[in-house]
Coordinates of C-alpha atoms in Angstrom, one line a residue:
X1 CA 1.5 -17.2 -26.1
X2 CA 2.6 -20.6 -27.2
X3 CA 1.1 -24.2 -27.0
X4 CA 2.7 -27.3 -25.7
X5 CA 3.6 -30.2 -27.9
X6 CA 1.0 -32.2 -26.0
X7 CA -1.7 -29.9 -27.4
X8 CA -4.0 -30.8 -30.4
X9 CA -2.3 -28.0 -32.5
X10 CA 1.0 -30.0 -32.6
X11 CA -0.6 -33.0 -34.2
X12 CA -0.1 -31.3 -37.6
X13 CA 3.6 -31.6 -37.1
X14 CA 4.1 -34.8 -35.1
X15 CA 3.2 -36.6 -31.9
X16 CA 4.5 -37.3 -28.4
X17 CA 5.5 -40.5 -26.6
X18 CA 6.6 -41.4 -23.0
X19 CA 9.3 -44.0 -23.0
X20 CA 12.7 -43.3 -24.7
X21 CA 13.3 -45.1 -28.0
X22 CA 15.1 -48.4 -27.8
X23 CA 18.1 -48.0 -30.0
X24 CA 18.8 -50.6 -32.7
X25 CA 22.0 -49.9 -34.6
X26 CA 20.6 -51.3 -37.8
X27 CA 17.6 -49.0 -37.7
X28 CA 18.3 -45.7 -35.9
X29 CA 21.2 -43.3 -35.2
X30 CA 21.3 -41.2 -32.0
X31 CA 23.1 -37.9 -32.0
X32 CA 23.5 -35.8 -28.9
X33 CA 23.1 -32.1 -29.4
X34 CA 23.9 -29.3 -26.9
X35 CA 22.8 -25.8 -27.8
X36 CA 22.4 -22.4 -26.2
X37 CA 21.3 -20.5 -29.3
X38 CA 18.2 -18.4 -29.1
X39 CA 18.7 -17.0 -32.6
X40 CA 17.8 -19.6 -35.1
X41 CA 19.4 -19.2 -38.6
X42 CA 18.8 -22.7 -39.9
X43 CA 16.3 -25.5 -39.7
X44 CA 16.5 -29.3 -39.9
X45 CA 14.6 -31.0 -42.8
X46 CA 14.4 -34.8 -42.8
X47 CA 12.7 -36.9 -45.5
X48 CA 11.8 -39.5 -42.8
X49 CA 10.2 -39.2 -39.4
X50 CA 12.7 -38.3 -36.6
X51 CA 12.6 -38.2 -32.8
X52 CA 13.6 -35.6 -30.3
X53 CA 14.2 -36.5 -26.6
X54 CA 15.2 -33.7 -24.3
X55 CA 17.7 -34.9 -21.7
X56 CA 18.7 -31.8 -19.8
X57 CA 17.0 -28.4 -19.5
X58 CA 13.8 -27.1 -21.0
X59 CA 13.2 -26.1 -24.6
X60 CA 10.9 -25.0 -27.4
X61 CA 10.6 -26.4 -30.9
X62 CA 10.2 -24.0 -33.8
X63 CA 8.5 -26.0 -36.5
X64 CA 6.7 -25.6 -39.8
X65 CA 5.7 -27.7 -42.9
X66 CA 7.3 -25.3 -45.4
X67 CA 10.6 -23.5 -45.5
X68 CA 9.0 -20.2 -46.5
X69 CA 5.7 -20.7 -44.6
X70 CA 4.6 -19.9 -41.1
X71 CA 6.5 -21.3 -38.2
X72 CA 5.0 -22.1 -34.8
X73 CA 6.6 -22.2 -31.4
X74 CA 5.7 -25.1 -29.0
X75 CA 7.0 -25.8 -25.5
X76 CA 8.4 -29.3 -25.6
X77 CA 6.4 -31.6 -23.3
X78 CA 7.5 -35.2 -23.3
X79 CA 9.4 -36.9 -26.2
X80 CA 8.6 -36.0 -29.8
X81 CA 8.1 -37.8 -33.0
X82 CA 8.5 -35.3 -35.9
X83 CA 6.7 -36.1 -39.2
X84 CA 8.7 -36.4 -42.4
X85 CA 9.5 -33.2 -44.3
X86 CA 9.0 -30.9 -41.4
X87 CA 11.3 -27.9 -40.9
X88 CA 12.3 -27.5 -37.3
X89 CA 15.0 -26.6 -34.7
X90 CA 15.3 -26.6 -30.9
X91 CA 15.5 -23.4 -28.8
X92 CA 16.5 -23.5 -25.2
X93 CA 14.3 -21.9 -22.6
X94 CA 17.2 -21.8 -20.2
X95 CA 20.9 -21.1 -20.8
X96 CA 21.5 -24.5 -22.4
X97 CA 19.6 -27.6 -23.4
X98 CA 20.8 -31.1 -24.2
X99 CA 18.7 -33.3 -26.4
X100 CA 19.0 -36.5 -28.4
X101 CA 18.2 -36.3 -32.1
X102 CA 17.2 -39.9 -33.2
X103 CA 17.2 -40.4 -37.0
X104 CA 16.9 -43.3 -39.4
X105 CA 20.2 -44.9 -40.6
X106 CA 19.5 -44.0 -44.2
X107 CA 18.5 -40.4 -43.4
X108 CA 18.3 -37.6 -45.9
X109 CA 19.0 -34.3 -44.3
X110 CA 18.8 -30.8 -45.7
X111 CA 19.6 -27.6 -43.8
X112 CA 17.4 -24.7 -44.7
X113 CA 18.6 -21.2 -43.8
X114 CA 16.3 -18.5 -42.5
X115 CA 16.6 -15.0 -43.8
X116 CA 16.1 -13.1 -41.5
X117 CA 16.9 -15.5 -38.6
X118 CA 14.2 -16.3 -36.0
X119 CA 15.0 -14.7 -32.7
X120 CA 13.2 -16.0 -29.6
X121 CA 11.9 -13.1 -27.5
X122 CA 12.5 -13.8 -23.9
X123 CA 10.3 -12.2 -21.3
X124 CA 12.8 -10.0 -19.5
X125 CA 12.5 -6.8 -17.5
X126 CA 13.5 -3.6 -19.3
X127 CA 12.6 -1.4 -16.3
X128 CA 13.8 -2.0 -12.8
X129 CA 13.0 -0.2 -9.5
X130 CA 15.6 -1.5 -7.1
X131 CA 14.6 0.8 -4.2
X132 CA 12.0 3.3 -3.0
X133 CA 13.9 5.7 -0.7
X134 CA 10.9 7.7 0.7
X135 CA 7.2 8.3 0.3
X136 CA 4.9 10.8 2.0
X137 CA 1.5 12.4 1.6
X138 CA 1.4 16.2 1.9
X139 CA -1.3 18.8 2.2
X140 CA -0.2 22.3 1.5
X141 CA -2.1 25.5 2.2
X142 CA -2.6 28.4 -0.3
X143 CA 0.6 30.5 -1.0
X144 CA 2.9 27.6 -0.2
X145 CA 6.3 28.0 -1.8
X146 CA 9.2 25.6 -2.1
X147 CA 12.3 27.2 -3.6
X148 CA 13.5 23.9 -5.0
X149 CA 16.1 21.2 -4.8
X150 CA 18.0 18.7 -6.9
X151 CA 19.1 15.2 -5.9
X152 CA 20.6 12.1 -7.6
X153 CA 17.3 10.1 -7.5
X154 CA 14.0 10.2 -9.3
X155 CA 10.9 11.8 -7.7
X156 CA 7.2 11.3 -8.5
X157 CA 4.6 13.7 -7.5
X158 CA 0.9 12.8 -7.8
X159 CA -1.8 15.5 -7.1
X160 CA -5.0 14.0 -5.8
X161 CA -6.7 17.4 -4.9
X162 CA -6.0 21.0 -5.9
X163 CA -3.5 22.6 -8.2
X164 CA 0.3 22.5 -7.9
X165 CA 2.6 24.7 -9.8
X166 CA 6.0 23.2 -10.4
X167 CA 9.1 23.9 -12.5
X168 CA 11.9 21.7 -13.7
X169 CA 15.2 23.5 -14.7
X170 CA 13.2 26.7 -15.1
X171 CA 10.4 25.1 -17.3
X172 CA 7.0 25.6 -15.7
X173 CA 4.3 22.9 -15.4
X174 CA 0.8 22.9 -13.8
X175 CA -0.5 19.8 -12.1
X176 CA -4.3 19.6 -11.5
X177 CA -6.2 16.8 -9.7
X178 CA -5.2 13.3 -10.9
X179 CA -2.0 14.7 -12.6
X180 CA 1.5 13.4 -11.9
X181 CA 5.0 14.3 -13.0
X182 CA 8.4 12.7 -12.6
X183 CA 11.5 14.7 -11.9
X184 CA 14.7 13.2 -13.3
X185 CA 18.0 12.8 -11.6
X186 CA 19.8 16.1 -10.6
X187 CA 17.1 18.3 -12.0
X188 CA 16.2 21.4 -10.1
X189 CA 12.5 21.4 -9.3
X190 CA 10.3 23.8 -7.4
X191 CA 6.7 23.6 -6.1
X192 CA 4.1 26.2 -5.2
X193 CA 0.4 26.4 -4.4
X194 CA -0.8 29.7 -6.0
X195 CA -4.6 29.1 -5.9
X196 CA -7.0 30.0 -3.0
X197 CA -7.4 26.3 -2.1
X198 CA -5.1 23.8 -0.5
X199 CA -3.3 21.2 -2.5
X200 CA -2.7 17.6 -1.4
X201 CA -0.3 15.3 -3.2
X202 CA 1.7 12.0 -2.9
X203 CA 5.5 12.1 -3.3
X204 CA 7.7 9.0 -4.0
X205 CA 11.5 9.2 -4.2
X206 CA 13.0 6.2 -5.9
X207 CA 15.9 4.7 -8.0
X208 CA 15.2 3.4 -11.4
X209 CA 17.1 1.5 -14.1
X210 CA 15.8 1.9 -17.7
X211 CA 17.0 2.6 -21.2
X212 CA 15.4 6.0 -21.7
X213 CA 14.0 8.0 -18.8
X214 CA 13.2 10.9 -21.1
X215 CA 10.0 9.0 -22.1
X216 CA 8.5 9.7 -18.7
X217 CA 10.4 12.6 -17.1
X218 CA 9.5 16.3 -17.4
X219 CA 6.0 15.4 -18.7
X220 CA 2.6 15.9 -17.1
X221 CA 0.5 12.7 -17.1
X222 CA -3.3 12.8 -16.5
X223 CA -4.3 9.5 -14.9
X224 CA -6.1 6.9 -16.9
X225 CA -8.3 4.6 -14.9
X226 CA -5.7 1.8 -14.8
X227 CA -3.0 4.1 -13.7
X228 CA -5.2 5.7 -11.0
X229 CA -6.1 2.2 -9.7
X230 CA -2.4 1.3 -9.5
X231 CA -1.7 4.5 -7.6
X232 CA -4.6 3.8 -5.2
X233 CA -3.3 0.3 -4.6
X234 CA 0.2 1.6 -3.9
X235 CA -1.1 4.2 -1.5
X236 CA -3.2 1.6 0.3
X237 CA -0.3 -0.8 0.8
X238 CA 2.2 1.8 2.0
X239 CA 1.2 1.5 5.7
X240 CA 0.8 -2.3 5.6
X241 CA 2.6 -4.2 8.3
X242 CA 2.1 -7.7 6.8
X243 CA 5.1 -9.8 5.9
X244 CA 6.6 -9.1 2.5
X245 CA 4.7 -5.7 2.2
X246 CA 7.9 -4.1 1.0
X247 CA 7.9 -6.5 -2.0
X248 CA 4.3 -5.8 -2.7
X249 CA 4.8 -2.0 -2.6
X250 CA 7.7 -2.3 -5.0
X251 CA 5.6 -4.4 -7.3
X252 CA 2.7 -1.8 -7.1
X253 CA 5.2 1.0 -8.0
X254 CA 6.6 -1.0 -10.9
X255 CA 3.1 -1.1 -12.4
X256 CA 2.8 2.7 -12.0
X257 CA 6.1 3.3 -13.8
X258 CA 5.3 0.7 -16.6
X259 CA 2.0 2.3 -17.3
X260 CA 3.7 5.7 -17.7
X261 CA 6.1 4.2 -20.3
X262 CA 3.0 2.7 -22.1
X263 CA 1.1 6.0 -22.1
X264 CA 2.3 7.2 -25.5
X265 CA 1.1 4.0 -27.1
X266 CA -2.5 4.3 -25.9
X267 CA -5.3 6.1 -27.5
X268 CA -7.2 9.0 -26.0
X269 CA -9.4 8.0 -23.0
X270 CA -12.7 9.7 -23.0
X271 CA -14.1 8.3 -19.8
X272 CA -13.4 10.5 -16.8
X273 CA -12.5 9.3 -13.3
X274 CA -15.6 9.2 -11.1
X275 CA -16.1 12.3 -9.0
X276 CA -16.4 10.2 -5.8
X277 CA -12.6 9.5 -6.0
X278 CA -11.9 13.2 -5.2
X279 CA -11.4 12.5 -1.5
X280 CA -10.1 9.0 -1.8
X281 CA -6.5 9.6 -0.7
X282 CA -7.3 11.7 2.3
X283 CA -10.1 9.4 3.3
X284 CA -7.9 6.3 2.9
X285 CA -5.1 7.9 4.9
X286 CA -7.4 9.2 7.6
X287 CA -9.1 5.8 7.8
X288 CA -5.8 4.1 8.4
X289 CA -4.7 6.6 11.0
X290 CA -8.0 6.4 12.9
X291 CA -7.9 2.6 12.9
X292 CA -4.3 2.7 14.2
X293 CA -5.2 5.2 17.0
X294 CA -8.2 3.0 18.0
X295 CA -6.0 -0.1 18.1
X296 CA -3.3 1.6 20.1
X297 CA -5.6 3.7 22.4
X298 CA -4.3 2.0 25.5
X299 CA -0.7 3.0 24.6
X300 CA 1.0 6.3 24.6
X301 CA 0.5 7.7 21.1
X302 CA 2.6 10.6 19.9
X303 CA 2.2 12.8 16.9
X304 CA 5.7 12.0 15.8
X305 CA 4.8 8.3 15.8
X306 CA 1.8 8.8 13.6
X307 CA 3.8 11.0 11.1
X308 CA 6.5 8.3 10.9
X309 CA 4.2 5.4 10.5
X310 CA 2.0 7.0 7.8
X311 CA 4.7 8.9 6.0
X312 CA 3.0 12.3 6.5
X313 CA 4.4 15.6 7.7
X314 CA 3.3 17.1 11.0
X315 CA 1.6 20.0 9.3
X316 CA -0.2 17.7 6.8
X317 CA -1.4 15.6 9.6
X318 CA -2.8 18.7 11.3
X319 CA -4.5 19.8 8.1
X320 CA -5.9 16.3 7.5
X321 CA -7.7 16.3 10.9
X322 CA -8.8 19.9 10.6
X323 CA -10.3 19.5 7.1
X324 CA -12.1 16.2 7.8
X325 CA -12.8 16.1 11.5
X326 CA -12.5 19.7 12.5
X327 CA -10.2 18.9 15.4
X328 CA -6.4 18.3 16.0
X329 CA -4.8 14.9 16.1
X330 CA -3.8 15.4 19.8
X331 CA -7.3 16.3 20.8
X332 CA -8.8 13.4 18.8
X333 CA -6.5 11.0 20.6
X334 CA -7.2 12.5 24.0
X335 CA -11.0 12.5 23.4
X336 CA -10.8 8.8 22.3
X337 CA -8.8 7.9 25.4
X338 CA -11.4 9.7 27.6
X339 CA -14.3 7.9 25.9
X340 CA -12.5 4.6 26.5
X341 CA -11.9 5.5 30.1
X342 CA -15.7 5.8 30.6
X343 CA -16.1 2.3 29.3
X344 CA -13.4 1.0 31.6
X345 CA -15.0 2.7 34.6
X346 CA -18.3 1.1 33.8
X347 CA -16.7 -2.4 33.7
X348 CA -15.6 -1.9 37.4
X349 CA -12.5 -4.0 37.0
X350 CA -9.9 -1.4 37.5
X351 CA -9.2 1.6 39.8
X352 CA -9.1 5.1 38.5
X353 CA -5.3 5.1 38.8
X354 CA -5.0 1.8 36.9
X355 CA -7.3 3.2 34.1
X356 CA -5.1 6.3 33.8
X357 CA -2.0 4.2 33.5
X358 CA -3.6 1.8 31.0
X359 CA -4.6 4.6 28.7
X360 CA -1.1 6.2 28.8
X361 CA -1.9 9.4 30.7
X362 CA 1.2 10.9 32.3
X363 CA -0.4 11.0 35.8
X364 CA -3.6 10.4 37.6
X365 CA -3.9 14.1 38.2
X366 CA -3.7 14.9 34.5
X367 CA -6.2 12.2 33.7
X368 CA -8.6 13.5 36.3
X369 CA -8.4 17.1 35.1
X370 CA -8.9 16.0 31.5
X371 CA -11.8 13.8 32.3
X372 CA -13.5 16.5 34.4
X373 CA -12.9 19.2 31.8
X374 CA -14.3 17.0 29.0
X375 CA -17.3 15.4 30.8
X376 CA -17.9 18.1 33.5
X377 CA -17.7 15.5 36.1
X378 CA -14.7 13.9 37.8
X379 CA -13.8 10.2 37.2
X380 CA -14.7 9.2 40.8
X381 CA -18.0 11.1 40.7
X382 CA -18.9 9.4 37.3
X383 CA -18.1 6.0 38.9
X384 CA -20.4 6.7 41.7
X385 CA -23.3 7.7 39.4
X386 CA -22.8 4.6 37.3
X387 CA -22.7 2.2 40.3
X388 CA -25.7 3.9 41.9
X389 CA -27.8 3.4 38.8

């Protein structure tokens, strides 16, 4: 963090002014300086006050009152008057900066060399996730076996519930709840559920540019609170249809990967994740699916459509509904449509045929059979009882 030259901290070294200096040849000399150096090996030292006026670009000033003392970095804001006997130099924020150095005619300049040189640390990315190729949520039953695959992209697996046995190039790993692992490029990896309980997990396949992927690949990470929150946010945004959601998802995933790279530099975390998070991913996914079904209840909704929109396999979708609602997705949709049909019949705005069409039933006959089987009364008979009452 640095201050601006307009801050009180800069008053130790100089001051600022607004209007450019009026040049008088008998008093001041103006020198134009163009620099792109971000590694500073020397400093100006004038015995008289001097002036710095940036004309093009944005810049910092590195300044101190002693050649072997502490130097401070300030963002240049407005024109500068530098006190006598200061040590300073200008560092461009951008590729290049042009400034005028205004000095007295009878100046006395010394150049002080820095050993080691000062190098300005730019804030630049060292990790880049250019693309997420696929993501999906999976619920696997006991005794599930996946014989393995390898591919030229990275793959992250996060277990939110249960235990997943996995291997990478014949090295075995165990992932419990809130654990995750990253498979590197072209590594053969297998997965299996050997316990008596099911296992649910999130998979993300992605490309990544970094200096050393060995810091995060082939290693089991147990989620800290910050990492878990980042994963939850990512999972929540996956199904968003808002504009720029893709950018937000990539940003969320960048945070996950960055926190994995930081993991070795953090101390041991003693606080455990709260137990109420156990069902979070399934609850969040199910909530999104149910909200979508409710919104689209007057449209034909297919299981394939739900799987595609929410990045979940058909078998996982079936398990999700069975475990949480004790029904199948198809039956849930059909029951919701039938419940909606009763409301539409009560409104008395549409015929039975129109209601069947509005709710996406394939025919009036199929709708009538379904309604009668579910409510033990036909649609027309139900209408008569409603209107009589």
